[in-house]
Amino acid sequence: MLNMAEGMARLGALAESRVVATLGRAFADAGFELAIVGGPVRDALLGRPTHDLDFTTDARPDDILRIVTPISTAQWDIGRAFGTIGARIAGEQVEITTYRADSYDGVTRKPTVAFGDTLEDDLVRRDFTVNAMALRVPGPALVDPNGGVEDLLAGILRTPTDPQVSFGDDPLRMLRAARFSSQLEFEVDPGTVAAIEELRETIRIVSPERIQGELARLLQTRDPVRGIRLLVETGLMQQFLPEVPALRLEVDEHHHHKDVYEHSLTVLRQTIDLEAIRFPDQAPDVPLRLAALLHDIGKPSTRKLEAGGGVTFHHHDVKGARMARKRLRELRFDAATIDSVTHLIELHLRFFGYAEGAWTDAAVRRYVRDAGAELDRLHILTRADVTTRNKRKAARLAHAYDDIENRIVTLREQEEIDSIRPDLDGNEIQRILGIPPGREVGEAYRFLLDLRLDEGPLGPEEAEARLRTW
């Protein structure tokens, strides 16, 4: 709950901080206005941590650079064409942007850059009212021409202007609505939701890289499910990640199975909970969260209704991994993220097969070998994938996974299973078999590795005997 008295006190403290006070005096002495704008003002009012400081001013880029140079240790003007100058002042990185009055052609997302003359006009062109507040410095004085404080109090996301116009200017703002809804735990104004539904197809003019960036930021929030529901219910998700709304399989009253869409959202939430427990001091794990959201996307295309009311999804893990790779490439995710996500999807069922029978050392070794660098993530995803309401079944699966993790620890201590190699290397295989480098050496190597995983260390002599028999 927003307490305005406390919020204003936090704004006052922000204005008195060294970097803000230094900049405020410098711009005032030069005869220009300066204000902190956007997220830092919103977060200070809400009592949330404030991070990078964004400023806006009536000074033009050349004037900004002239003012900040004597009081900063570094400056950069990579954003000069858009009116932005960066600087490091009192150990903090800041960005200062000239008031903007951009216009859009409705065909591309790139605006025609135009500088503005007033703070109020600059604020009205921003995405949401809660991000369209400013704190004038020195002073300080809160500037809120669009009712941002009232929306903070109400927990509402609303555009400063007609949402049709706002989203028409910049369709990426529709995705940002989902992200801020999750980040701030705010509801989206009904008129704003209606505009997203109507304009959802315009997101296609936004570059895949920028869509990917907003999706990643949404997944980094504490509860991205709120935003994902908004994207699915408005049809916006269908435009760039249709595999997620496709999880809402038609329910057949004679064939009972879990709601795959709701199951996937539950797995995502449980993944985030386990991530916080196991890695409390680490940044949100986007590849892991993507894998949790997408782990069952192969189910719709592999569903088979069986006689008697059963439903199967044979090989949905392999199918889902292929689908995820294709989609993530289209969204321009980096190769490491794509490899991690698809590997996790491909392996997410492996544990359940092992859990049906007695564990063997060979099974544990293979599990570790196949998971590779994704083992810790796979532990979390596999545990999170248990959403059954059957307490006995859930307890049995939890116990089985406790067992495999304990076995991995034991085998690591005994055998260093993370770096298991055959008892003979490639050169020795070539010497023993009298063959040159090539495919046969690789096949022999895999044969020996399988023996090593199944039976443990054999020793060079026994490995050579087995190899010759092979």
Short mmCIF file of C-alpha atoms in Angstrom, two decimals:
data_model
loop_
_atom_site.label_atom_id
_atom_site.label_comp_id
_atom_site.label_asym_id
_atom_site.label_seq_id
_atom_site.Cartn_x
_atom_site.Cartn_y
_atom_site.Cartn_z
CA MET A 1 0.00 0.00 0.00
CA LEU A 2 1.39 3.39 -1.02
CA ASN A 3 1.89 5.76 1.89
CA MET A 4 2.19 9.21 0.33
CA ALA A 5 3.91 10.83 3.32
CA GLU A 6 6.60 8.15 3.35
CA GLY A 7 6.82 8.24 -0.43
CA MET A 8 7.40 11.98 -0.51
CA ALA A 9 10.05 11.63 2.18
CA ARG A 10 11.84 9.06 0.00
CA LEU A 11 11.64 11.44 -2.97
CA GLY A 12 13.16 14.16 -0.82
CA ALA A 13 16.02 11.87 0.16
CA LEU A 14 16.56 10.97 -3.50
CA ALA A 15 16.75 14.67 -4.42
CA GLU A 16 19.37 15.24 -1.70
CA SER A 17 21.61 12.38 -2.84
CA ARG A 18 25.04 13.49 -4.00
CA VAL A 19 24.64 12.80 -7.72
CA VAL A 20 21.17 14.37 -7.95
CA ALA A 21 22.13 17.45 -5.95
CA THR A 22 25.30 17.92 -8.03
CA LEU A 23 23.41 17.70 -11.32
CA GLY A 24 20.54 19.86 -10.12
CA ARG A 25 22.85 22.70 -9.15
CA ALA A 26 24.86 22.44 -12.38
CA PHE A 27 21.82 22.67 -14.64
CA ALA A 28 20.19 25.43 -12.58
CA ASP A 29 23.41 27.47 -12.67
CA ALA A 30 23.45 27.06 -16.46
CA GLY A 31 19.86 28.27 -16.72
CA PHE A 32 18.21 24.96 -17.61
CA GLU A 33 15.52 22.75 -16.07
CA LEU A 34 16.29 19.23 -14.82
CA ALA A 35 14.05 16.45 -13.49
CA ILE A 36 14.36 12.80 -12.50
CA VAL A 37 11.80 10.95 -14.56
CA GLY A 38 10.06 7.59 -14.86
CA GLY A 39 10.96 4.46 -12.94
CA PRO A 40 13.10 6.00 -10.17
CA VAL A 41 10.25 8.36 -9.18
CA ARG A 42 7.67 5.55 -9.26
CA ASP A 43 9.89 3.19 -7.25
CA ALA A 44 10.79 5.80 -4.65
CA LEU A 45 7.08 6.45 -4.03
CA LEU A 46 6.43 2.70 -3.73
CA GLY A 47 9.39 2.10 -1.44
CA ARG A 48 11.10 -0.11 -4.02
CA PRO A 49 14.86 0.02 -4.70
CA THR A 50 15.82 2.70 -7.22
CA HIS A 51 18.49 1.80 -9.75
CA ASP A 52 19.76 3.70 -12.80
CA LEU A 53 18.75 7.34 -12.68
CA ASP A 54 17.13 8.87 -15.77
CA PHE A 55 16.93 12.64 -16.11
CA THR A 56 15.18 14.90 -18.58
CA THR A 57 15.87 18.54 -19.38
CA ASP A 58 15.09 21.39 -21.75
CA ALA A 59 18.82 21.59 -22.56
CA ARG A 60 19.87 20.29 -25.97
CA PRO A 61 22.52 17.53 -26.26
CA ASP A 62 25.45 19.90 -26.82
CA ASP A 63 24.43 21.91 -23.74
CA ILE A 64 24.04 18.73 -21.67
CA LEU A 65 27.52 17.57 -22.60
CA ARG A 66 28.98 20.99 -21.81
CA ILE A 67 27.31 21.02 -18.37
CA VAL A 68 28.19 17.49 -17.27
CA THR A 69 31.80 17.37 -18.49
CA PRO A 70 33.30 19.38 -15.57
CA ILE A 71 31.41 17.36 -12.92
CA SER A 72 31.79 13.83 -14.34
CA THR A 73 34.59 11.31 -14.72
CA ALA A 74 33.30 9.94 -18.03
CA GLN A 75 30.82 10.94 -20.71
CA TRP A 76 29.32 9.15 -23.72
CA ASP A 77 27.09 10.46 -26.46
CA ILE A 78 26.06 7.26 -28.24
CA GLY A 79 22.42 8.37 -27.90
CA ARG A 80 23.03 11.95 -29.04
CA ALA A 81 20.75 11.55 -32.08
CA PHE A 82 17.90 10.80 -29.68
CA GLY A 83 18.88 13.58 -27.30
CA THR A 84 20.60 11.36 -24.70
CA ILE A 85 23.97 11.97 -23.06
CA GLY A 86 25.40 9.55 -20.52
CA ALA A 87 27.85 10.33 -17.75
CA ARG A 88 29.42 8.90 -14.61
CA ILE A 89 28.96 11.31 -11.70
CA ALA A 90 29.87 10.62 -8.08
CA GLY A 91 30.41 6.97 -9.01
CA GLU A 92 26.94 6.55 -10.54
CA GLN A 93 25.94 6.14 -14.15
CA VAL A 94 23.23 8.54 -15.30
CA GLU A 95 21.47 9.36 -18.56
CA ILE A 96 20.13 12.81 -19.37
CA THR A 97 17.72 13.27 -22.28
CA THR A 98 16.34 16.39 -23.88
CA TYR A 99 12.54 16.76 -23.66
CA ARG A 100 11.03 14.78 -26.53
CA ALA A 101 8.03 15.36 -28.79
CA ASP A 102 8.42 12.40 -31.14
CA SER A 103 5.96 11.38 -33.83
CA TYR A 104 5.31 7.94 -35.37
CA ASP A 105 4.23 6.94 -38.87
CA GLY A 106 2.27 3.86 -37.75
CA VAL A 107 4.23 1.61 -40.13
CA THR A 108 7.46 1.08 -38.21
CA ARG A 109 8.31 1.48 -34.56
CA LYS A 110 11.06 4.01 -35.28
CA PRO A 111 9.93 7.52 -34.35
CA THR A 112 10.71 10.77 -36.06
CA VAL A 113 12.82 12.34 -33.35
CA ALA A 114 11.82 15.83 -32.31
CA PHE A 115 12.88 17.73 -29.23
CA GLY A 116 10.24 19.26 -26.97
CA ASP A 117 10.15 22.39 -24.86
CA THR A 118 8.18 21.47 -21.71
CA LEU A 119 8.36 18.72 -19.12
CA GLU A 120 4.60 18.20 -19.18
CA ASP A 121 4.58 17.51 -22.95
CA ASP A 122 7.48 15.10 -22.51
CA LEU A 123 5.63 13.17 -19.80
CA VAL A 124 2.41 12.74 -21.76
CA ARG A 125 4.24 10.79 -24.50
CA ARG A 126 5.42 8.10 -22.05
CA ASP A 127 4.00 4.58 -21.77
CA PHE A 128 1.97 4.54 -18.52
CA THR A 129 0.88 7.16 -16.03
CA VAL A 130 2.87 5.54 -13.21
CA ASN A 131 5.99 6.02 -15.35
CA ALA A 132 4.99 9.54 -16.42
CA MET A 133 5.89 11.37 -13.20
CA ALA A 134 8.93 13.53 -12.63
CA LEU A 135 10.77 15.12 -9.74
CA ARG A 136 12.11 18.58 -10.52
CA VAL A 137 15.52 19.32 -9.03
CA PRO A 138 16.70 21.28 -7.27
CA GLY A 139 13.59 21.94 -5.28
CA PRO A 140 12.37 19.26 -5.24
CA ALA A 141 8.85 19.30 -6.74
CA LEU A 142 6.75 16.35 -7.93
CA VAL A 143 5.27 16.82 -11.40
CA ASP A 144 2.34 14.52 -12.18
CA PRO A 145 0.11 15.90 -14.96
CA ASN A 146 -1.46 12.52 -15.83
CA GLY A 147 -2.67 11.16 -12.49
CA GLY A 148 0.20 8.75 -11.89
CA VAL A 149 -0.04 9.01 -8.10
CA GLU A 150 -3.74 8.16 -8.16
CA ASP A 151 -3.00 5.11 -10.32
CA LEU A 152 -0.21 4.06 -7.95
CA LEU A 153 -2.67 4.25 -5.08
CA ALA A 154 -5.24 2.23 -7.03
CA GLY A 155 -2.72 -0.28 -8.38
CA ILE A 156 -3.76 0.43 -11.98
CA LEU A 157 -1.79 0.56 -15.24
CA ARG A 158 -3.16 3.13 -17.65
CA THR A 159 -1.73 5.07 -20.59
CA PRO A 160 -1.43 8.88 -20.25
CA THR A 161 -3.30 9.34 -23.54
CA ASP A 162 -5.88 7.28 -25.42
CA PRO A 163 -4.41 3.73 -25.43
CA GLN A 164 -5.29 3.37 -29.10
CA VAL A 165 -3.01 6.31 -29.84
CA SER A 166 -0.31 5.26 -27.38
CA PHE A 167 -0.10 1.67 -28.63
CA GLY A 168 -0.46 2.83 -32.21
CA ASP A 169 2.60 5.00 -31.71
CA ASP A 170 4.61 2.19 -30.14
CA PRO A 171 3.13 -1.34 -30.11
CA LEU A 172 5.91 -2.56 -27.80
CA ARG A 173 4.04 -0.75 -25.01
CA MET A 174 1.45 -3.55 -25.09
CA LEU A 175 4.13 -6.01 -24.05
CA ARG A 176 5.39 -3.56 -21.45
CA ALA A 177 1.88 -3.52 -19.96
CA ALA A 178 2.23 -7.24 -19.25
CA ARG A 179 5.70 -6.81 -17.79
CA PHE A 180 4.75 -3.92 -15.49
CA SER A 181 1.58 -5.73 -14.45
CA SER A 182 3.75 -8.56 -13.15
CA GLN A 183 6.56 -6.38 -11.85
CA LEU A 184 4.31 -4.03 -9.87
CA GLU A 185 1.45 -6.53 -9.27
CA PHE A 186 -0.97 -4.00 -10.80
CA GLU A 187 -4.18 -4.57 -12.73
CA VAL A 188 -4.38 -3.21 -16.28
CA ASP A 189 -7.13 -0.68 -16.93
CA PRO A 190 -10.04 -2.29 -18.90
CA GLY A 191 -9.80 0.30 -21.68
CA THR A 192 -6.10 -0.45 -22.00
CA VAL A 193 -6.80 -4.21 -22.17
CA ALA A 194 -9.40 -3.62 -24.89
CA ALA A 195 -6.88 -1.61 -26.91
CA ILE A 196 -4.34 -4.44 -26.67
CA GLU A 197 -6.93 -6.89 -27.97
CA GLU A 198 -7.78 -4.62 -30.89
CA LEU A 199 -4.20 -3.68 -31.82
CA ARG A 200 -2.47 -6.98 -31.02
CA GLU A 201 -1.45 -7.66 -34.64
CA THR A 202 0.52 -4.39 -34.79
CA ILE A 203 3.19 -5.99 -32.58
CA ARG A 204 4.47 -7.54 -35.82
CA ILE A 205 6.11 -4.26 -36.82
CA VAL A 206 8.33 -4.48 -33.72
CA SER A 207 11.68 -6.19 -34.20
CA PRO A 208 12.09 -9.72 -32.77
CA GLU A 209 15.02 -8.52 -30.67
CA ARG A 210 12.86 -5.97 -28.82
CA ILE A 211 10.04 -8.47 -28.29
CA GLN A 212 12.58 -10.95 -26.95
CA GLY A 213 13.94 -8.31 -24.58
CA GLU A 214 10.51 -7.56 -23.10
CA LEU A 215 9.68 -11.27 -22.80
CA ALA A 216 12.94 -11.84 -20.91
CA ARG A 217 12.20 -8.91 -18.58
CA LEU A 218 8.72 -10.29 -17.92
CA LEU A 219 10.20 -13.68 -17.02
CA GLN A 220 12.61 -12.01 -14.61
CA THR A 221 9.76 -10.67 -12.45
CA ARG A 222 8.79 -12.42 -9.24
CA ASP A 223 5.48 -13.65 -10.68
CA PRO A 224 5.41 -13.49 -14.50
CA VAL A 225 2.19 -15.54 -14.61
CA ARG A 226 0.04 -12.41 -14.22
CA GLY A 227 1.60 -10.87 -17.32
CA ILE A 228 1.52 -14.13 -19.29
CA ARG A 229 -2.21 -14.46 -18.65
CA LEU A 230 -2.74 -10.93 -19.99
CA LEU A 231 -0.74 -11.73 -23.12
CA VAL A 232 -2.65 -14.95 -23.75
CA GLU A 233 -6.12 -13.58 -22.97
CA THR A 234 -5.70 -10.55 -25.23
CA GLY A 235 -4.29 -12.64 -28.09
CA LEU A 236 -0.98 -10.75 -28.04
CA MET A 237 1.04 -13.88 -27.18
CA GLN A 238 -0.41 -15.56 -30.27
CA GLN A 239 1.47 -13.07 -32.43
CA PHE A 240 4.99 -13.99 -31.32
CA LEU A 241 4.86 -17.14 -29.14
CA PRO A 242 1.73 -19.05 -30.28
CA GLU A 243 2.91 -22.28 -28.68
CA VAL A 244 1.85 -20.99 -25.25
CA PRO A 245 -1.83 -20.22 -26.00
CA ALA A 246 -1.91 -23.52 -27.94
CA LEU A 247 -1.45 -25.28 -24.58
CA ARG A 248 -5.10 -24.53 -23.83
CA LEU A 249 -6.22 -27.88 -25.22
CA GLU A 250 -9.89 -28.49 -25.86
CA VAL A 251 -11.32 -30.50 -22.98
CA ASP A 252 -13.06 -33.74 -23.94
CA GLU A 253 -15.44 -34.91 -21.21
CA HIS A 254 -14.58 -38.55 -22.00
CA HIS A 255 -10.81 -38.08 -21.98
CA HIS A 256 -9.55 -36.66 -18.72
CA HIS A 257 -6.12 -35.10 -18.48
CA LYS A 258 -4.48 -32.13 -16.84
CA ASP A 259 -5.09 -28.67 -18.21
CA VAL A 260 -1.71 -28.31 -19.91
CA TYR A 261 -1.80 -24.50 -19.93
CA GLU A 262 -2.57 -24.19 -16.22
CA HIS A 263 -0.08 -26.96 -15.47
CA SER A 264 2.64 -25.05 -17.32
CA LEU A 265 1.92 -21.84 -15.41
CA THR A 266 2.05 -23.78 -12.14
CA VAL A 267 5.38 -25.33 -13.14
CA LEU A 268 6.74 -21.86 -13.90
CA ARG A 269 5.69 -20.57 -10.48
CA GLN A 270 7.12 -23.62 -8.70
CA THR A 271 10.34 -23.27 -10.67
CA ILE A 272 10.72 -19.68 -9.49
CA ASP A 273 10.04 -20.72 -5.89
CA LEU A 274 12.68 -23.48 -6.05
CA GLU A 275 15.13 -21.14 -7.79
CA ALA A 276 14.78 -18.68 -4.89
CA ILE A 277 15.43 -21.44 -2.35
CA ARG A 278 18.41 -23.02 -4.10
CA PHE A 279 20.05 -19.91 -5.53
CA PRO A 280 18.79 -17.03 -3.35
CA ASP A 281 21.52 -14.55 -4.28
CA GLN A 282 21.56 -15.12 -8.04
CA ALA A 283 19.80 -13.15 -10.76
CA PRO A 284 16.57 -14.60 -12.19
CA ASP A 285 17.38 -17.54 -14.48
CA VAL A 286 15.70 -16.73 -17.80
CA PRO A 287 16.67 -19.98 -19.62
CA LEU A 288 15.30 -22.07 -16.75
CA ARG A 289 12.07 -20.06 -16.63
CA LEU A 290 11.66 -20.29 -20.40
CA ALA A 291 12.09 -24.05 -20.18
CA ALA A 292 9.45 -24.23 -17.44
CA LEU A 293 6.97 -22.24 -19.53
CA LEU A 294 7.66 -24.17 -22.74
CA HIS A 295 8.41 -27.68 -21.45
CA ASP A 296 5.08 -29.12 -22.64
CA ILE A 297 4.59 -27.22 -25.92
CA GLY A 298 4.98 -30.50 -27.79
CA LYS A 299 1.80 -31.90 -26.24
CA PRO A 300 -0.86 -30.38 -28.53
CA SER A 301 0.72 -31.90 -31.66
CA THR A 302 1.37 -35.31 -30.05
CA ARG A 303 -1.92 -35.78 -28.19
CA LYS A 304 -3.67 -39.06 -28.88
CA LEU A 305 -7.05 -39.96 -27.38
CA GLU A 306 -7.13 -43.60 -26.35
CA ALA A 307 -10.08 -45.96 -26.04
CA GLY A 308 -11.40 -45.97 -22.51
CA GLY A 309 -10.71 -42.30 -21.86
CA GLY A 310 -6.90 -42.25 -21.79
CA VAL A 311 -4.73 -39.55 -23.32
CA THR A 312 -1.12 -39.93 -24.42
CA PHE A 313 1.53 -37.46 -25.53
CA HIS A 314 4.26 -39.78 -26.76
CA HIS A 315 7.59 -38.07 -27.53
CA HIS A 316 6.27 -34.62 -26.68
CA ASP A 317 9.63 -33.91 -25.05
CA VAL A 318 11.54 -34.35 -28.31
CA LYS A 319 8.87 -32.58 -30.34
CA GLY A 320 8.72 -29.71 -27.86
CA ALA A 321 12.50 -29.23 -27.92
CA ARG A 322 12.42 -28.88 -31.72
CA MET A 323 9.52 -26.43 -31.59
CA ALA A 324 11.23 -24.36 -28.90
CA ARG A 325 14.48 -24.16 -30.87
CA LYS A 326 12.67 -22.89 -33.95
CA ARG A 327 10.65 -20.29 -32.06
CA LEU A 328 13.50 -19.01 -29.90
CA ARG A 329 15.66 -18.60 -32.98
CA GLU A 330 12.93 -16.49 -34.57
CA LEU A 331 12.87 -14.35 -31.43
CA ARG A 332 16.65 -13.90 -31.72
CA PHE A 333 17.58 -15.48 -28.39
CA ASP A 334 21.29 -16.16 -28.11
CA ALA A 335 22.62 -19.63 -28.90
CA ALA A 336 23.52 -20.47 -25.29
CA THR A 337 19.97 -19.73 -24.09
CA ILE A 338 18.43 -21.73 -26.93
CA ASP A 339 20.69 -24.71 -26.24
CA SER A 340 19.92 -24.63 -22.51
CA VAL A 341 16.14 -24.36 -22.98
CA THR A 342 15.90 -27.08 -25.61
CA HIS A 343 18.18 -29.44 -23.68
CA LEU A 344 16.04 -29.05 -20.56
CA ILE A 345 12.81 -29.64 -22.49
CA GLU A 346 14.27 -32.75 -24.12
CA LEU A 347 15.33 -34.17 -20.73
CA HIS A 348 12.41 -33.10 -18.54
CA LEU A 349 10.74 -36.53 -18.62
CA ARG A 350 13.86 -38.60 -18.03
CA PHE A 351 13.52 -38.70 -14.26
CA PHE A 352 9.94 -39.99 -14.35
CA GLY A 353 11.06 -43.05 -16.30
CA TYR A 354 13.77 -43.77 -13.76
CA ALA A 355 11.37 -43.18 -10.87
CA GLU A 356 9.22 -46.13 -11.91
CA GLY A 357 11.92 -48.66 -11.05
CA ALA A 358 14.91 -49.25 -8.82
CA TRP A 359 17.78 -46.86 -9.23
CA THR A 360 21.08 -48.20 -10.55
CA ASP A 361 24.46 -46.51 -10.55
CA ALA A 362 24.45 -46.73 -14.33
CA ALA A 363 21.14 -44.84 -14.53
CA VAL A 364 22.48 -42.09 -12.28
CA ARG A 365 25.71 -41.80 -14.29
CA ARG A 366 23.77 -41.51 -17.56
CA TYR A 367 21.45 -38.92 -16.05
CA VAL A 368 24.39 -36.76 -15.03
CA ARG A 369 26.21 -37.27 -18.32
CA ASP A 370 23.18 -36.41 -20.43
CA ALA A 371 22.26 -33.35 -18.34
CA GLY A 372 25.80 -32.01 -18.45
CA ALA A 373 25.97 -28.33 -17.50
CA GLU A 374 22.16 -28.20 -17.15
CA LEU A 375 22.02 -30.63 -14.20
CA ASP A 376 21.22 -28.05 -11.51
CA ARG A 377 18.52 -26.51 -13.69
CA LEU A 378 17.15 -29.96 -14.49
CA HIS A 379 16.87 -30.74 -10.77
CA ILE A 380 14.66 -27.67 -10.35
CA LEU A 381 12.56 -28.17 -13.48
CA THR A 382 11.91 -31.83 -12.74
CA ARG A 383 10.81 -31.14 -9.17
CA ALA A 384 8.64 -28.22 -10.33
CA ASP A 385 6.98 -30.44 -12.94
CA VAL A 386 5.17 -32.34 -10.19
CA THR A 387 1.77 -30.65 -9.91
CA THR A 388 -0.36 -33.65 -8.95
CA ARG A 389 -2.95 -33.19 -6.21
CA ASN A 390 -2.39 -36.80 -5.15
CA LYS A 391 -0.33 -36.27 -2.00
CA ARG A 392 0.91 -39.86 -1.92
CA LYS A 393 2.16 -39.67 -5.51
CA ALA A 394 3.76 -36.28 -4.93
CA ALA A 395 5.54 -37.58 -1.83
CA ARG A 396 6.79 -40.66 -3.71
CA LEU A 397 8.22 -38.52 -6.53
CA ALA A 398 9.82 -36.10 -4.09
CA HIS A 399 11.42 -39.00 -2.23
CA ALA A 400 12.69 -40.49 -5.50
CA TYR A 401 14.27 -37.20 -6.51
CA ASP A 402 15.84 -36.77 -3.08
CA ASP A 403 17.31 -40.22 -3.67
CA ILE A 404 18.78 -39.38 -7.08
CA GLU A 405 20.34 -36.15 -5.82
CA ASN A 406 21.90 -38.01 -2.89
CA ARG A 407 23.18 -40.73 -5.24
CA ILE A 408 24.73 -38.10 -7.49
CA VAL A 409 26.57 -36.59 -4.52
CA THR A 410 27.87 -40.02 -3.49
CA LEU A 411 28.96 -41.00 -7.00
CA ARG A 412 30.61 -37.62 -7.52
CA GLU A 413 32.71 -38.24 -4.42
CA GLN A 414 33.59 -41.76 -5.57
CA GLU A 415 34.04 -41.34 -9.30
CA GLU A 416 34.00 -37.66 -10.32
CA ILE A 417 31.06 -38.47 -12.62
CA ASP A 418 30.94 -34.95 -14.04
CA SER A 419 34.09 -35.79 -16.02
CA ILE A 420 33.61 -39.47 -16.71
CA ARG A 421 35.68 -40.73 -19.62
CA PRO A 422 36.18 -44.24 -21.04
CA ASP A 423 39.12 -46.24 -19.75
CA LEU A 424 40.83 -45.81 -23.15
CA ASP A 425 41.19 -42.62 -25.16
CA GLY A 426 40.97 -42.15 -28.92
CA ASN A 427 44.69 -42.67 -29.53
CA GLU A 428 44.68 -45.94 -27.60
CA ILE A 429 41.60 -47.14 -29.50
CA GLN A 430 43.36 -46.48 -32.82
CA ARG A 431 46.49 -48.33 -31.67
CA ILE A 432 44.63 -51.37 -30.34
CA LEU A 433 42.32 -51.72 -33.35
CA GLY A 434 44.88 -50.59 -35.91
CA ILE A 435 42.53 -48.07 -37.47
CA PRO A 436 42.98 -44.42 -38.54
CA PRO A 437 41.00 -41.47 -37.14
CA GLY A 438 37.38 -41.51 -38.29
CA ARG A 439 33.84 -42.67 -37.61
CA GLU A 440 34.87 -46.11 -36.28
CA VAL A 441 36.98 -44.51 -33.55
CA GLY A 442 33.96 -42.49 -32.42
CA GLU A 443 31.75 -45.58 -32.35
CA ALA A 444 34.36 -47.47 -30.32
CA TYR A 445 34.69 -44.54 -27.93
CA ARG A 446 30.92 -44.45 -27.35
CA PHE A 447 30.91 -48.23 -26.78
CA LEU A 448 33.54 -47.88 -24.06
CA LEU A 449 31.79 -44.89 -22.54
CA ASP A 450 28.55 -46.86 -22.28
CA LEU A 451 30.47 -49.68 -20.54
CA ARG A 452 31.99 -47.14 -18.16
CA LEU A 453 28.57 -45.69 -17.33
CA ASP A 454 26.97 -49.12 -16.90
CA GLU A 455 29.70 -50.89 -14.94
CA GLY A 456 31.97 -48.22 -13.52
CA PRO A 457 35.78 -48.22 -13.98
CA LEU A 458 37.03 -51.32 -15.84
CA GLY A 459 40.76 -50.71 -15.98
CA PRO A 460 42.83 -50.53 -19.19
CA GLU A 461 43.34 -54.29 -19.58
CA GLU A 462 39.66 -55.22 -19.22
CA ALA A 463 38.64 -52.29 -21.42
CA GLU A 464 41.07 -53.48 -24.13
CA ALA A 465 39.67 -57.02 -23.94
CA ARG A 466 36.10 -55.74 -24.27
CA LEU A 467 37.12 -53.49 -27.14
CA ARG A 468 38.73 -56.34 -29.06
CA THR A 469 35.61 -58.47 -28.53
CA TRP A 470 33.49 -55.57 -29.81
#
